mmCIF file with all atom_site columns, C-alpha atoms in Angstrom:
data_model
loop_
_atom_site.group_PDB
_atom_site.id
_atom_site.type_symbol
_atom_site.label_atom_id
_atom_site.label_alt_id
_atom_site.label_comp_id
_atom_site.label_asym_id
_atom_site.label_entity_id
_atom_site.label_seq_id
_atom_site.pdbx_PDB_ins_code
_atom_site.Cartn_x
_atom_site.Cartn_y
_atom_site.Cartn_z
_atom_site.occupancy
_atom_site.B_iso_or_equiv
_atom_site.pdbx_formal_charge
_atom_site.auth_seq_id
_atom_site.auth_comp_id
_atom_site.auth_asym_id
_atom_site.auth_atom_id
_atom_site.pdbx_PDB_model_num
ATOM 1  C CA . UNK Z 1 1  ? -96.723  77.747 172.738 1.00 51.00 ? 1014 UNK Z CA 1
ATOM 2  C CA . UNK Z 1 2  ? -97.187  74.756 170.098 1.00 53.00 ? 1015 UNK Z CA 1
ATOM 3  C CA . UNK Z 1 3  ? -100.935 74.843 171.272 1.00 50.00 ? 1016 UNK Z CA 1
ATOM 4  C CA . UNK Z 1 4  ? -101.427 78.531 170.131 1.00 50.00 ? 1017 UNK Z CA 1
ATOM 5  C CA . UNK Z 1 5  ? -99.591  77.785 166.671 1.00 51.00 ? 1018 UNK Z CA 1
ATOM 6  C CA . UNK Z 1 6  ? -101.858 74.620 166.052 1.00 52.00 ? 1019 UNK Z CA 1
ATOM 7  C CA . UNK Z 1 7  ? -104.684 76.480 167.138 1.00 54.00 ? 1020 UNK Z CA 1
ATOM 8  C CA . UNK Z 1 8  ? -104.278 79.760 164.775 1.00 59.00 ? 1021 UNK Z CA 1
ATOM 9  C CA . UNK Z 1 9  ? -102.316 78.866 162.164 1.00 56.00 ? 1022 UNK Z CA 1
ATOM 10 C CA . UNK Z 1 10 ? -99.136  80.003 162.809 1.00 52.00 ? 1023 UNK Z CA 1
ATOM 11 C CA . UNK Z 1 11 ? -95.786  78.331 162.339 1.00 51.00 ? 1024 UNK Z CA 1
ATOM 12 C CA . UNK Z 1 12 ? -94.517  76.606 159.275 1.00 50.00 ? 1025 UNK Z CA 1
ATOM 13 C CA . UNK Z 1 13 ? -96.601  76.602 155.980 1.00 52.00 ? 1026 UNK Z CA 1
ATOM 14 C CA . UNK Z 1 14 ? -99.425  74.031 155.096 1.00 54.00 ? 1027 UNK Z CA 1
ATOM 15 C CA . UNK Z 1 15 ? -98.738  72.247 152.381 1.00 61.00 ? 1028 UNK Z CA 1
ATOM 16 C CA . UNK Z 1 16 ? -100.776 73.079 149.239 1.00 65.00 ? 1029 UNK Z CA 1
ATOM 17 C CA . UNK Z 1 17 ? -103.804 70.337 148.597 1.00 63.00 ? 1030 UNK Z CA 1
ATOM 18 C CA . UNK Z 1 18 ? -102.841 68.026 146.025 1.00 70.00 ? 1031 UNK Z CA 1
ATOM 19 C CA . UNK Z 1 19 ? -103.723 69.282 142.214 1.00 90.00 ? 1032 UNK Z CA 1
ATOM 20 C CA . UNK Z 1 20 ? -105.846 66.130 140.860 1.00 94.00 ? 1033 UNK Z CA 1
ATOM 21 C CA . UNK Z 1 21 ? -105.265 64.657 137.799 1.00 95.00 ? 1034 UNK Z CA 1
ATOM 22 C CA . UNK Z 1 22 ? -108.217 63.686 135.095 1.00 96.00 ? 1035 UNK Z CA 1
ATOM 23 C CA . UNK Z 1 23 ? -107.142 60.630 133.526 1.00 96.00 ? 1036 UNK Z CA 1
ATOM 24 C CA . UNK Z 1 24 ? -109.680 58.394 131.219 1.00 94.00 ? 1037 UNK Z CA 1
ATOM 25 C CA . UNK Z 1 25 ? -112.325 59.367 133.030 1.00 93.00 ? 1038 UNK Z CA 1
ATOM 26 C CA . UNK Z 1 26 ? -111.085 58.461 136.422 1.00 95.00 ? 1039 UNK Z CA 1
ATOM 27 C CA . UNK Z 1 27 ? -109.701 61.223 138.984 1.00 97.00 ? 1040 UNK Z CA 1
ATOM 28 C CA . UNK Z 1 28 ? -105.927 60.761 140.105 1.00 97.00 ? 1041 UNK Z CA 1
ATOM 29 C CA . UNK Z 1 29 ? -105.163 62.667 143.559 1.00 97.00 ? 1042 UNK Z CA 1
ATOM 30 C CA . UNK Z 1 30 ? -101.313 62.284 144.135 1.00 97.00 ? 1043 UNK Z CA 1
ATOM 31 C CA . UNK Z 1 31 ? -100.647 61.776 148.087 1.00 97.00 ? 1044 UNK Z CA 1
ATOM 32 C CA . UNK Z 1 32 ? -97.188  60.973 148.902 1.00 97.00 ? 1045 UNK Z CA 1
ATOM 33 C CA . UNK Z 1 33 ? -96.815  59.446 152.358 1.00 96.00 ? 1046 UNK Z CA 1
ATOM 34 C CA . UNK Z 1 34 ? -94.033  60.908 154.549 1.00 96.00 ? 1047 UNK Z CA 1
ATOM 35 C CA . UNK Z 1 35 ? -91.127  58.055 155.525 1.00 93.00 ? 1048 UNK Z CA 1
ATOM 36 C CA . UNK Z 1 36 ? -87.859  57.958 156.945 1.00 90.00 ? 1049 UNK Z CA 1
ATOM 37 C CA . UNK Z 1 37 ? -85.770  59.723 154.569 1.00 90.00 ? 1050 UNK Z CA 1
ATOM 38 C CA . UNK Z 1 38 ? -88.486  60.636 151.560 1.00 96.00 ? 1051 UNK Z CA 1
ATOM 39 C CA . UNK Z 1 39 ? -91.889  60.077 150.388 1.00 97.00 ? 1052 UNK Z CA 1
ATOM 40 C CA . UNK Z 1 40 ? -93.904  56.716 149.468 1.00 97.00 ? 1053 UNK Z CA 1
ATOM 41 C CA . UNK Z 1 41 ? -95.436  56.866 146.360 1.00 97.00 ? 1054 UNK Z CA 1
ATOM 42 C CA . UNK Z 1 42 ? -99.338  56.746 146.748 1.00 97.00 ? 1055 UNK Z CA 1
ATOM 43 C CA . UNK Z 1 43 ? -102.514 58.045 145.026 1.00 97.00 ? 1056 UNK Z CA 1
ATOM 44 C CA . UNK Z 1 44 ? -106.146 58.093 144.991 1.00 97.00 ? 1057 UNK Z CA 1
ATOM 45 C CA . UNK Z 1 45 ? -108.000 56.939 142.067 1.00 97.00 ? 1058 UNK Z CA 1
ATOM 46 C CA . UNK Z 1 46 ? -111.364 57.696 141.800 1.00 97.00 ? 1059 UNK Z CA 1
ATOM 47 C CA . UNK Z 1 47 ? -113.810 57.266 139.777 1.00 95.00 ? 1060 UNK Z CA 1
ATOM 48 C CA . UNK Z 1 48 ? -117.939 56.876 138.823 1.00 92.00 ? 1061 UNK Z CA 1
ATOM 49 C CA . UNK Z 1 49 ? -118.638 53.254 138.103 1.00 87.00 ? 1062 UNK Z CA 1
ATOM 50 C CA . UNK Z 1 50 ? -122.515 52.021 137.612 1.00 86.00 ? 1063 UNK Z CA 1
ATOM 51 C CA . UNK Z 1 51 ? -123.649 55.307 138.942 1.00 90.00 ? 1064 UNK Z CA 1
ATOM 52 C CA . UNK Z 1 52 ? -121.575 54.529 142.004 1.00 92.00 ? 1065 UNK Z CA 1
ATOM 53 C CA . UNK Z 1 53 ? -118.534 56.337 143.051 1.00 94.00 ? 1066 UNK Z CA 1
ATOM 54 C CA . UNK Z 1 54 ? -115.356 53.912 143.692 1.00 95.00 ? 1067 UNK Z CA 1
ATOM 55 C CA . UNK Z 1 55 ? -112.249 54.672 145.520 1.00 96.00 ? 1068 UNK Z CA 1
ATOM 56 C CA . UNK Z 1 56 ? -108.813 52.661 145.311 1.00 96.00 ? 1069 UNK Z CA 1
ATOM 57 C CA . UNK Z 1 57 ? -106.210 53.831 147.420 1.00 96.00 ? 1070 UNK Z CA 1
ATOM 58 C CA . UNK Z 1 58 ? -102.522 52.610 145.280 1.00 96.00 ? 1071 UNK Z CA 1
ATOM 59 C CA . UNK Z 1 59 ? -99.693  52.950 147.750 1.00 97.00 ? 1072 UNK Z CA 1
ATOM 60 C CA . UNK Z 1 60 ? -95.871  51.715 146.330 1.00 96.00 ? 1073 UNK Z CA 1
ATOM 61 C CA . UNK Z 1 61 ? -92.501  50.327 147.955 1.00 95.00 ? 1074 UNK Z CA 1
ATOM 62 C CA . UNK Z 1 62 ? -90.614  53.467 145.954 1.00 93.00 ? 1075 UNK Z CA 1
ATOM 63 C CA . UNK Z 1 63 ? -89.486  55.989 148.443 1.00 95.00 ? 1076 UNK Z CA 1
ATOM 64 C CA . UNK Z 1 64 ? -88.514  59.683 146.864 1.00 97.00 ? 1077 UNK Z CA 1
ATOM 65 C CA . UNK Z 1 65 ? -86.234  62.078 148.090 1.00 96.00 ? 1078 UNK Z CA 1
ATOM 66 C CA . UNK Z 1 66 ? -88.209  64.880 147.023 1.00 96.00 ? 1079 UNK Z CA 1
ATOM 67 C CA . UNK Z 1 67 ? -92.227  64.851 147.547 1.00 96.00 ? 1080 UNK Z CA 1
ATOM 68 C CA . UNK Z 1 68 ? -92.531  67.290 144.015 1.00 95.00 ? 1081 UNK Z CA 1
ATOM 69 C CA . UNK Z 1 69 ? -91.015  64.062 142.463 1.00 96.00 ? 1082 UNK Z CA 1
ATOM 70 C CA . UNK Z 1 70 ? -92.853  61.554 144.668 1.00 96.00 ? 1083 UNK Z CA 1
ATOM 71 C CA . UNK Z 1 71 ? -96.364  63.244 143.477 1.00 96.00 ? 1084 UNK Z CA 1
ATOM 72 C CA . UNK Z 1 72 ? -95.112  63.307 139.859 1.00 96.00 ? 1085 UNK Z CA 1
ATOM 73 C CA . UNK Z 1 73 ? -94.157  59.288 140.053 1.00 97.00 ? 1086 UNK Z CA 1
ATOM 74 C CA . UNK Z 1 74 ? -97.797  58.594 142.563 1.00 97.00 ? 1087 UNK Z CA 1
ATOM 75 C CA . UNK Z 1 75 ? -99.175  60.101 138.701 1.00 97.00 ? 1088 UNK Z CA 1
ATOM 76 C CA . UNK Z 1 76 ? -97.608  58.228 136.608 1.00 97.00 ? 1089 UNK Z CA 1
ATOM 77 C CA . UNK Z 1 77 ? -97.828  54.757 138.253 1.00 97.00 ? 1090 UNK Z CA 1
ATOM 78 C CA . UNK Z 1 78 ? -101.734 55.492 138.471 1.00 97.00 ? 1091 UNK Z CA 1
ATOM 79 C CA . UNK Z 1 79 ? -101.974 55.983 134.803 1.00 97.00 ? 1092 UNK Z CA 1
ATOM 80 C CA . UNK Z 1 80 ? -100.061 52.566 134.195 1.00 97.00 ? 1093 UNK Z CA 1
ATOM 81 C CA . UNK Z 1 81 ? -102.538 51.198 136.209 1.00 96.00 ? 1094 UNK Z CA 1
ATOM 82 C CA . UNK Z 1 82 ? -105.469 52.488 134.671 1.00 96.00 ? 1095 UNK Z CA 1
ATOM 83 C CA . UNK Z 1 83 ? -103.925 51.294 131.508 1.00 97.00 ? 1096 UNK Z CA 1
ATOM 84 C CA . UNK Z 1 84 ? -103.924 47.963 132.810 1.00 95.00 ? 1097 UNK Z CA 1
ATOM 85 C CA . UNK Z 1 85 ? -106.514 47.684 134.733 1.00 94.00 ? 1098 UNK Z CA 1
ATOM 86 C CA . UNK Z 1 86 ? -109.436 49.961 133.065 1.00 90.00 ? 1099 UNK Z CA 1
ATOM 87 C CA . UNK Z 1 87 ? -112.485 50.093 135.885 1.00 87.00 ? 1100 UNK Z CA 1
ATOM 88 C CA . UNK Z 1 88 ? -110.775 46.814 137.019 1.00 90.00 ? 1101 UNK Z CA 1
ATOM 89 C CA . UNK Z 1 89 ? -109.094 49.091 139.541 1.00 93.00 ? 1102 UNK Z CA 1
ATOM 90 C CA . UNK Z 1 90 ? -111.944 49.039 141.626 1.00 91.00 ? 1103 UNK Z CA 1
ATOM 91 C CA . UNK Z 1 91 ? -112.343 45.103 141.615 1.00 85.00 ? 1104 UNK Z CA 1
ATOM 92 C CA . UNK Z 1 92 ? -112.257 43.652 145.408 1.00 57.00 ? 1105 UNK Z CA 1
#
């Protein structure tokens, strides 16, 4: 029965696709990562950099109860990064 619910949809709800965040010119895609117990805060930052478009993936020790507050918190700590950091981010 799993098969048939996998295969048309049925069964509990998707979760909605992250809402990204514009944030000095970079893009911010909240993606909390399910543990034991919560969510991991992590996010996407993205952004265009020489013409070139850069990913960095920032992934955090703090573990959430709720994933509402995990994306909220995967926001803010990319902001504080890109305040710190500027296109530096994206720095091997």
């Amino acid at each position: 029965m799993a098969f048939w619910k996998k295969l048309f949809g049925g069964g509990a709800a998707s979760k909605p696709a992250p809402e990204v965040v514009e944030y000095k010119g970079l893009r911010i895609t909240p993606q909390p990562i399910s543990e034991e117990g919560g969510y991991r805060i992590c996010a996407l930052i993205e952004g265009e950099v020489a013409g070139e478009t850069r990913t960095h993936t920032l992934i955090r020790a703090d573990v959430l109860r709720d994933r509402d507050d995990a994306a909220e918190a995967s926001v803010a700590k990319a902001r504080q990064m890109i305040d710190l950091m500027g296109e530096g981010v994206f720095a091997a």
